[in-house]
Phi, psi and omega in degrees: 000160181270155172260036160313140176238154186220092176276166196185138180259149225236062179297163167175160168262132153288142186229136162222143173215191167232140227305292188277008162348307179274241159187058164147172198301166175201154157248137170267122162275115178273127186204135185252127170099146191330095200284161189273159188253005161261104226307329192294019168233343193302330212262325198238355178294151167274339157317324178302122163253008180158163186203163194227138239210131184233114211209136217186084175299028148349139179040016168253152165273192193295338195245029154096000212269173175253138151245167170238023235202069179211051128002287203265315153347298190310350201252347181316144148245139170242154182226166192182132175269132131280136180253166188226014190312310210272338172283300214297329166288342182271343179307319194100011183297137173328317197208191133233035147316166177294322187301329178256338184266326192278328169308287183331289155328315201283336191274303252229337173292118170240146176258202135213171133226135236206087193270166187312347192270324193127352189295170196230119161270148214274155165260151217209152216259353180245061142246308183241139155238147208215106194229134204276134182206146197208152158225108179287124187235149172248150144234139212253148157310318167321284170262323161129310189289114176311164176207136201319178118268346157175250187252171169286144188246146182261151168229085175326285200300001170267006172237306193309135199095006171211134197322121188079000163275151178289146218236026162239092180267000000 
């Protein structure tokens, strides 16, 4: 095998929410590019890049009984990456340097939420936060697998100021 190494940055959105918000499971809808405005197309758009699935036995106890009494839940947060390396190159961008994915991104990332019944909830910043993060990984021919180069770098400002965008930029 060759000892080639092939770096490359490693865009994705990060979703973090918190779990019983809703009072039952929901998906945060990712979408690079224009949402459809009737949600039963949201699923099926070429714009959807991805989705993050919140599943959640809201309003049962430990022995399967209904409760109300779920106070130290509410604060559980779950997180989930979506990646986006594959719109943002079917997009055309010059590069995916930062000089080019963070405008882009700024313009062009949008969400939805979306519960499992179908109802759709306006998003709202002390459930969700939806924040843009990029990582350079090299991968070698040798093993196959990429591996970090250092931390993940955050871009606050390609969500912040909209509802569910991240509210520290």
């Amino acid at each position: 095998m060759s000892s080639q190494t092939l770096r490359y940055i490693e865009w994705s959105a990060r979703v973090r929410c918190k779990e019983h918000a809703l009072g039952g499971s929901y998906s945060v809808l990712l979408f690079i590019g224009p949402i459809p405005d009737e949600e039963k197309d949201w699923r099926v758009s070429p714009s959807l890049v991805g989705m993050h699935g919140v599943f959640t036995g809201y309003g049962y106890d430990d022995y399967g009984g209904a409760s109300n009494n779920n106070t130290e839940e509410e604060d559980v947060t779950t997180e989930g990456y979506v990646r986006l390396n594959k719109a943002l190159i079917g997009a055309g961008l010059k590069s995916l340097l930062p000089e080019d994915v963070v405008p882009f991104l700024t313009n062009e990332l949008g969400w939805r939420v979306q519960k499992t019944s179908g109802e759709v909830i306006t998003p709202e910043t002390d459930f969700l936060e939806v924040m843009v993060v990029s990582v350079t990984l090299e991968r070698s021919a040798e093993t196959g697998f990429p591996k970090p180069l250092g931390p993940p770098t955050q871009y606050p400002e390609c969500t912040a100021g909209r509802p569910g965008g991240c509210s520290n930029p």
